[in-house]
PDB file of C-alpha atoms in Angstrom:
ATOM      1  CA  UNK A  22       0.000   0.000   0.000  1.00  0.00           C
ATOM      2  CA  UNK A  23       1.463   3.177  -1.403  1.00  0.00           C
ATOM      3  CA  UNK A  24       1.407   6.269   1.558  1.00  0.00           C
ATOM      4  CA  UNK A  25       0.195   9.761   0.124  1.00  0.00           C
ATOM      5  CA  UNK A  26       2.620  12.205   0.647  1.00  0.00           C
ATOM      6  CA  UNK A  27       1.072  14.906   2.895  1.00  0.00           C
ATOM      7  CA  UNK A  28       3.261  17.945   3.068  1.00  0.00           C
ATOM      8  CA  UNK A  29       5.901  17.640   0.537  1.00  0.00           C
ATOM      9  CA  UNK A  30       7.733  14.502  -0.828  1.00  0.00           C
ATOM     10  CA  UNK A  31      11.367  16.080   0.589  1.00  0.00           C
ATOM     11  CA  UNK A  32       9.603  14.862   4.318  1.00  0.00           C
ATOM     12  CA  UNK A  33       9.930  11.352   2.491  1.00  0.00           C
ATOM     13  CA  UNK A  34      12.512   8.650   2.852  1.00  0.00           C
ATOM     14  CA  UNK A  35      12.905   5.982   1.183  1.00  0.00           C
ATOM     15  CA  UNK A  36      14.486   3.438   3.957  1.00  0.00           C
ATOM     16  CA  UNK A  37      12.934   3.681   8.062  1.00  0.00           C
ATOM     17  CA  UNK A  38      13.493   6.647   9.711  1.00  0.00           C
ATOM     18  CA  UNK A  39      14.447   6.643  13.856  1.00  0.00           C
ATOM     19  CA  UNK A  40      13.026  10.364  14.639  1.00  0.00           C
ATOM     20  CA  UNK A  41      13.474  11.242  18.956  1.00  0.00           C
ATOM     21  CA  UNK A  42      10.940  13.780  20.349  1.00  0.00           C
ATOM     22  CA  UNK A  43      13.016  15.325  23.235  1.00  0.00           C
ATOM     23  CA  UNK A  44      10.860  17.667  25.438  1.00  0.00           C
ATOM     24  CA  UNK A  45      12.913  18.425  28.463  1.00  0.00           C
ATOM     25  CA  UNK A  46      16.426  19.731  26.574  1.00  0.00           C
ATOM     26  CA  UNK A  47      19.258  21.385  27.614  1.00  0.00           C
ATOM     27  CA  UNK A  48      20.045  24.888  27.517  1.00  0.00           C
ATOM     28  CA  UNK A  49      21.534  25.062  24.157  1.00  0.00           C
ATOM     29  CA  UNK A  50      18.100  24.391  22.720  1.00  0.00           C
ATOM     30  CA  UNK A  51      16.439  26.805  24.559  1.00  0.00           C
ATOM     31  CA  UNK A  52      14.500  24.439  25.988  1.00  0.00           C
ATOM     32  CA  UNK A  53      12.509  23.548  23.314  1.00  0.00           C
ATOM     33  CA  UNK A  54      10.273  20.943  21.772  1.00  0.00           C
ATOM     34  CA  UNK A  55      12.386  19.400  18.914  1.00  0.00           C
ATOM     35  CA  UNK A  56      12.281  16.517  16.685  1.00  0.00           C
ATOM     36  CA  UNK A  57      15.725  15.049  15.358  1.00  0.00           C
ATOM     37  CA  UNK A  58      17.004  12.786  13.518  1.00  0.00           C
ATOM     38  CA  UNK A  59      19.130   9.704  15.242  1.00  0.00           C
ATOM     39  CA  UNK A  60      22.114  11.509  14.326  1.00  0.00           C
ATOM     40  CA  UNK A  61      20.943  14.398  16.431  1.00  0.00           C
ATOM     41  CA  UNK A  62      20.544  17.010  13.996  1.00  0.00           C
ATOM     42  CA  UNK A  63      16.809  18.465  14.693  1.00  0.00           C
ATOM     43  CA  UNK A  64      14.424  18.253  11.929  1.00  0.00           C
ATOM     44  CA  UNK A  65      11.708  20.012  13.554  1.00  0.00           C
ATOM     45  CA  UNK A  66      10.868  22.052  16.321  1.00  0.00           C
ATOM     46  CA  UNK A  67       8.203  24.617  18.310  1.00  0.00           C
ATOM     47  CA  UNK A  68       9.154  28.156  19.826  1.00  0.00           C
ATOM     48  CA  UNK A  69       7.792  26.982  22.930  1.00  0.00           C
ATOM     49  CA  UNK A  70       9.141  24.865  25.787  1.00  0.00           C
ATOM     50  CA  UNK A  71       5.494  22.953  26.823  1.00  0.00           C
ATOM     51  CA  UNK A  72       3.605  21.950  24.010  1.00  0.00           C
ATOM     52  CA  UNK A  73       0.396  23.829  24.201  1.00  0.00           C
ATOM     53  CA  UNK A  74      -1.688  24.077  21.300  1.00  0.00           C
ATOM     54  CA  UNK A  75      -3.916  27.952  21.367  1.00  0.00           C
ATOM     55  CA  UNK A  76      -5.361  29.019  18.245  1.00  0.00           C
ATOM     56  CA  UNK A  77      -2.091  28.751  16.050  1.00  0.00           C
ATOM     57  CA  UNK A  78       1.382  26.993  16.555  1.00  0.00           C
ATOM     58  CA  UNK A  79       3.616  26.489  13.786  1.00  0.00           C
ATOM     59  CA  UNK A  80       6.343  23.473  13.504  1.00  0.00           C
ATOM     60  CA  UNK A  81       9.592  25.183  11.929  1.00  0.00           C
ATOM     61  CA  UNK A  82      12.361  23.581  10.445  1.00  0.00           C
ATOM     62  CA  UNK A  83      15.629  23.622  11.533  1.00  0.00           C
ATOM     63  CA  UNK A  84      16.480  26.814   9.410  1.00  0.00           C
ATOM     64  CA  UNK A  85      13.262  28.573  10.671  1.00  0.00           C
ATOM     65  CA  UNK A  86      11.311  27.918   8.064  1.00  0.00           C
ATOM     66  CA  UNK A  87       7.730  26.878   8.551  1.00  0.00           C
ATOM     67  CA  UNK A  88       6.805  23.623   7.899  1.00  0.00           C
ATOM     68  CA  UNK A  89       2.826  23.313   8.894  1.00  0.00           C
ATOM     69  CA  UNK A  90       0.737  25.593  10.965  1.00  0.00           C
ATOM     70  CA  UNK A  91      -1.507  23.547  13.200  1.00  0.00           C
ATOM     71  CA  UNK A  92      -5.220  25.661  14.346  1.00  0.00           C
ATOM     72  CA  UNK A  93      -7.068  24.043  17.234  1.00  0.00           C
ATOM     73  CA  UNK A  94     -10.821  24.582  16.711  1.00  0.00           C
ATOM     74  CA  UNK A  95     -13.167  23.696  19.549  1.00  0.00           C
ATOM     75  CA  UNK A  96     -16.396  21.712  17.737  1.00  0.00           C
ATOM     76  CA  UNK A  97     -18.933  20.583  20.286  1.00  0.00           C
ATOM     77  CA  UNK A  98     -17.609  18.375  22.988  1.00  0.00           C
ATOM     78  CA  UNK A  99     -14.399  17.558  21.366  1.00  0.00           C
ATOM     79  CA  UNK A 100     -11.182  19.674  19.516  1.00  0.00           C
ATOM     80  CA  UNK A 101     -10.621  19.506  16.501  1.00  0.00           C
ATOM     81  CA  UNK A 102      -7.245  20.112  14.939  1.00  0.00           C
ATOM     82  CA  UNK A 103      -6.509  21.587  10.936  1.00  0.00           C
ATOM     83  CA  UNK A 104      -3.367  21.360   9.628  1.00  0.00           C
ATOM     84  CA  UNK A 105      -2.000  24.072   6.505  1.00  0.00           C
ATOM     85  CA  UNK A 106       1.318  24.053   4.871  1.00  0.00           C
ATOM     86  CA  UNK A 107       4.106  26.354   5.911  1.00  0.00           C
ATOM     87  CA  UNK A 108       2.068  29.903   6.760  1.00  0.00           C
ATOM     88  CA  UNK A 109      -1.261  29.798   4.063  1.00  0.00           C
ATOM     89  CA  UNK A 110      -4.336  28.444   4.498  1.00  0.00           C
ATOM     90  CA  UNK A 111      -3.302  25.418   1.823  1.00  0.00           C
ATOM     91  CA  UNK A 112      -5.252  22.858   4.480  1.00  0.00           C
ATOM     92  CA  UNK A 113      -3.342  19.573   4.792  1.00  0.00           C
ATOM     93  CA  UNK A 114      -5.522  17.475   6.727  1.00  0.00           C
ATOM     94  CA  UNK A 115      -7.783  17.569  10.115  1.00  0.00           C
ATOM     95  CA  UNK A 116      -7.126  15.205  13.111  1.00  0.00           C
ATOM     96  CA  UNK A 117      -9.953  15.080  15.493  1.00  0.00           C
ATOM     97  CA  UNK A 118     -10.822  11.641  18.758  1.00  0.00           C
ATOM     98  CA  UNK A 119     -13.230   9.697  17.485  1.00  0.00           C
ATOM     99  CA  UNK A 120     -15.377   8.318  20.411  1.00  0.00           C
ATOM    100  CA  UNK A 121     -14.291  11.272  23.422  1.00  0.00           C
ATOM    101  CA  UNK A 122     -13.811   9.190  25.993  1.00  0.00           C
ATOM    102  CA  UNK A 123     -11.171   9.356  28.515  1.00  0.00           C
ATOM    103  CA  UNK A 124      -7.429  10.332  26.916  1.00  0.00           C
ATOM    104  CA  UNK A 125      -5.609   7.410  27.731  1.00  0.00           C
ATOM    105  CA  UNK A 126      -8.094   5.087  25.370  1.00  0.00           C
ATOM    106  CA  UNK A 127      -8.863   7.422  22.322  1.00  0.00           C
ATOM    107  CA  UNK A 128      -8.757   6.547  18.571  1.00  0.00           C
ATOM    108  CA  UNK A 129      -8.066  10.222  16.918  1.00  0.00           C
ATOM    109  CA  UNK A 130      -8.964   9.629  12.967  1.00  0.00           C
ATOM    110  CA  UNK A 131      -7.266  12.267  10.395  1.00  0.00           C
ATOM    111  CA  UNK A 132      -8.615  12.861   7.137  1.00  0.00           C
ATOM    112  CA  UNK A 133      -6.562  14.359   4.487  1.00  0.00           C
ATOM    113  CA  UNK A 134      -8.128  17.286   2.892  1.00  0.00           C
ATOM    114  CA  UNK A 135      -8.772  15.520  -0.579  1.00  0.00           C
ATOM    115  CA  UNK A 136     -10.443  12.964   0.789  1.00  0.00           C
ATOM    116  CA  UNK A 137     -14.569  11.964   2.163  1.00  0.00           C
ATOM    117  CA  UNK A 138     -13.017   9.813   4.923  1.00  0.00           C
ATOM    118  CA  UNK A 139     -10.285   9.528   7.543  1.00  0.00           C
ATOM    119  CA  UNK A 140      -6.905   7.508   6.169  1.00  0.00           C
ATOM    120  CA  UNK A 141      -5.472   7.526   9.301  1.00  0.00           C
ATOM    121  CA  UNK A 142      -6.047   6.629  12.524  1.00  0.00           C
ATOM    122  CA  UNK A 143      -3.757   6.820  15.990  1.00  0.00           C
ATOM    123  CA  UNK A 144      -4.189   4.300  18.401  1.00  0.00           C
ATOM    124  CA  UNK A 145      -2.704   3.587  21.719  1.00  0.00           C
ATOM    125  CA  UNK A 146      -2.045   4.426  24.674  1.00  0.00           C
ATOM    126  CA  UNK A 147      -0.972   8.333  24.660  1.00  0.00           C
ATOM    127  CA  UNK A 148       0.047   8.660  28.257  1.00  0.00           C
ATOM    128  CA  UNK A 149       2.827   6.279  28.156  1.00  0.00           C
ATOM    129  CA  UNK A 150       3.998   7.838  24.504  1.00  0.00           C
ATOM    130  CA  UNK A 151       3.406   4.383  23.089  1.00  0.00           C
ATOM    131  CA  UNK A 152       0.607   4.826  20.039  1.00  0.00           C
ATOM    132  CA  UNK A 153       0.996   3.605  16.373  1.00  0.00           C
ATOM    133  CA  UNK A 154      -0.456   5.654  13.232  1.00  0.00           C
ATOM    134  CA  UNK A 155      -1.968   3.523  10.883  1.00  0.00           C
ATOM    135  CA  UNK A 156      -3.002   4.101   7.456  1.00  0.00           C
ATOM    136  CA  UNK A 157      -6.229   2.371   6.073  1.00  0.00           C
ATOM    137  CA  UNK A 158      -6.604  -0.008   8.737  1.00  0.00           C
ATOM    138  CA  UNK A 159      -3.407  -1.833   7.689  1.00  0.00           C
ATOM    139  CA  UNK A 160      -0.038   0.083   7.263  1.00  0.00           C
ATOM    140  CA  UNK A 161       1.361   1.200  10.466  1.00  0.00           C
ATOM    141  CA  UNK A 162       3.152   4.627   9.133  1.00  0.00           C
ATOM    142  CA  UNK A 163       4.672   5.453  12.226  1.00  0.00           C
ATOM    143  CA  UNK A 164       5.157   3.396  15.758  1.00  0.00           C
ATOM    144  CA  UNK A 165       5.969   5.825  19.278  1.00  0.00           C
ATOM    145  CA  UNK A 166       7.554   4.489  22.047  1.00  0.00           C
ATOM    146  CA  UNK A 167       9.860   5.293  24.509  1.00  0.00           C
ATOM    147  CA  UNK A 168      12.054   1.610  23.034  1.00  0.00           C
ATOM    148  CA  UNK A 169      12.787   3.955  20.243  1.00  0.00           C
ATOM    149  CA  UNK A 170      15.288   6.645  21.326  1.00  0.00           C
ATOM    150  CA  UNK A 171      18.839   6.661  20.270  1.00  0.00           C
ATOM    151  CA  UNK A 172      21.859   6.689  22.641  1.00  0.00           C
ATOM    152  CA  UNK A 173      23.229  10.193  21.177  1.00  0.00           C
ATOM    153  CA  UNK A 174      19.599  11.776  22.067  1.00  0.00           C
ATOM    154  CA  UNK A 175      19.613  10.140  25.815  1.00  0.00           C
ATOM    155  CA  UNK A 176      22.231  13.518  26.848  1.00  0.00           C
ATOM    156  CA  UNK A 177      19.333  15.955  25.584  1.00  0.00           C
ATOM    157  CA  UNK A 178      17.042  15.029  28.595  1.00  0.00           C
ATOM    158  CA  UNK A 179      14.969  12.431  30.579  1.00  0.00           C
ATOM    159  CA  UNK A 180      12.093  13.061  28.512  1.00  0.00           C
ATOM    160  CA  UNK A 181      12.962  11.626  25.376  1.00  0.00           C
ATOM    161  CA  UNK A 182      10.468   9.168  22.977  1.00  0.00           C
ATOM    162  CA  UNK A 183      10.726   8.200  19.348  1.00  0.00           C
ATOM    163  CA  UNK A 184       9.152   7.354  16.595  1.00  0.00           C
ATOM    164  CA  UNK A 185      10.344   4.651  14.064  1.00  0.00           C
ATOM    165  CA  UNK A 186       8.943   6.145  10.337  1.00  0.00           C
ATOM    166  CA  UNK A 187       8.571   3.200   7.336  1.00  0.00           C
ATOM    167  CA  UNK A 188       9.724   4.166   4.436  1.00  0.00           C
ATOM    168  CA  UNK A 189       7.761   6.667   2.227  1.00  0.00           C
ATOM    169  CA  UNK A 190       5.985   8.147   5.110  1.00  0.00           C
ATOM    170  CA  UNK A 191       5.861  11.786   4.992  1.00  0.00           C
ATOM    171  CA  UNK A 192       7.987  12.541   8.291  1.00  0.00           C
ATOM    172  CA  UNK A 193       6.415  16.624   8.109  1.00  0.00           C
ATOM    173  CA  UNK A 194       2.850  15.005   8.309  1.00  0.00           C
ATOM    174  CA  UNK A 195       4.177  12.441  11.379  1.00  0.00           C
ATOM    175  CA  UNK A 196       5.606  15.521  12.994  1.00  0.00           C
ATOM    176  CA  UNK A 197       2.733  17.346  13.016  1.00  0.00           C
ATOM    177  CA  UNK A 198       0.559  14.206  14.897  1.00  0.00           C
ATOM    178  CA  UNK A 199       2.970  14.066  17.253  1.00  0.00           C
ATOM    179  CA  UNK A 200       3.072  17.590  18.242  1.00  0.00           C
ATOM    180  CA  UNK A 201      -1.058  17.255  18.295  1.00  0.00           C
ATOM    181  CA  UNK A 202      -1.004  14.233  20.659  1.00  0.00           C
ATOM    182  CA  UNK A 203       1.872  15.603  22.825  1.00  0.00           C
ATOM    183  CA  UNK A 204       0.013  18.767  23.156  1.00  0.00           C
ATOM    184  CA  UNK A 205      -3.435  16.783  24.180  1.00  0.00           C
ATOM    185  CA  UNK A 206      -1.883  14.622  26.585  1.00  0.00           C
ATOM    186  CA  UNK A 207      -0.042  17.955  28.163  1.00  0.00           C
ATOM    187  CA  UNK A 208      -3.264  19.500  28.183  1.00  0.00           C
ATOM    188  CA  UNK A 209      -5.361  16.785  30.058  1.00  0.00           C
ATOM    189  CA  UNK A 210      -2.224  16.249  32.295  1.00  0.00           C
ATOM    190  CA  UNK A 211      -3.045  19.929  33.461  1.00  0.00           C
ATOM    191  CA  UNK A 212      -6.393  19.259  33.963  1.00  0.00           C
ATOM    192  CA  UNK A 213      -6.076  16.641  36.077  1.00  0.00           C
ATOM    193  CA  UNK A 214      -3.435  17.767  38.439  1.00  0.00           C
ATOM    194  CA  UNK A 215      -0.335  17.150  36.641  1.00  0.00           C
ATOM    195  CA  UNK A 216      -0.775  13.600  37.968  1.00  0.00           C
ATOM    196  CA  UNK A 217       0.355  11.393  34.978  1.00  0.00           C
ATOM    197  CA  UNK A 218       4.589  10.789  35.561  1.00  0.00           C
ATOM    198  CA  UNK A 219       7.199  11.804  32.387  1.00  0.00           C
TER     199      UNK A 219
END
């Protein structure tokens, strides 16, 4: 099954991709939420040291340039959450949970703006940072766990996760849901105390 690229085919590799999500980073990253590669080098990253999603954040490459602009729209009971390319209103796709129960057992579908129906869904359980995203019931497109951080990222901070990419997934696109889910789960976490443990 062939995955759509999303944002642009340059976010595409053709062999697996190890990407490491490191939240709690040392000074020389300003403390920010970036994505790297397992080399290190970041791919992309937020402005912003706790990933809270208000009307507008945009994920930035490594040279500043912006990648997607992510809009949280509150729709009855639940968010929703639009995704555009760089700075226009080009709209990518829309992620929104699909039964709004409690956080730790949510499916969130995403439906890509050309299409009737959701492609993807993420499943899993988002507290631990261990949730796949699977593409038409079948491909997983990206896994998350905290099994899949490399040794160079474990000096950036305790809080590290990855996310093992297959092959032709647009890693922009995976980005993006993982910047959505981290700023969910940070979210609830706040609403509930701050109980949940890193």
């Amino acid at each position: 099954m062939e995955f759509p690229v999303i944002v642009d085919a340059q976010y595409c590799s053709p062999s697996e991709m190890k990407l490491t999500i490191a939240k709690k980073v040392l000074e020389y990253n300003n403390g920010n939420f970036v994505i790297t590669d397992s080399e290190g080098h970041t791919l992309f990253k937020l402005d912003q040291k706790k990933v809270f999603l208000r009307e507008l954040t945009v994920v930035r490459d490594d040279g500043d340039c912006p990648v997607v602009s992510i809009h949280k729209k509150k729709i009855s009971l639940h968010d929703t959450y639009q995704v555009y390319k760089g700075e226009s209103w080009t709209e990518l796709f829309t992620v929104w949970d699909k039964n709004m129960r409690d956080a730790a057992e949510l499916t969130y579908e995403i439906q890509l703006e050309a299409d009737s129906e959701p492609a993807f869904q993420v499943k899993g359980d988002f507290v631990r940072r261990n949730y796949e995203i699977i593409f038409k019931g079948a491909s997983i497109a990206a896994e998350v766990a905290k099994k899949h951080f490399s040794l160079t990222s474990m000096i950036t901070g305790k809080s590290n996760y990855g996310v093992l990419v297959s092959p032709n997934v647009d890693q922009a696109f995976v980005a993006a849901v993982v910047t959505i889910m981290e700023a969910i789960h940070n979210e609830n976490k706040e609403k509930h105390g701050g109980k949940h443990s890193d």
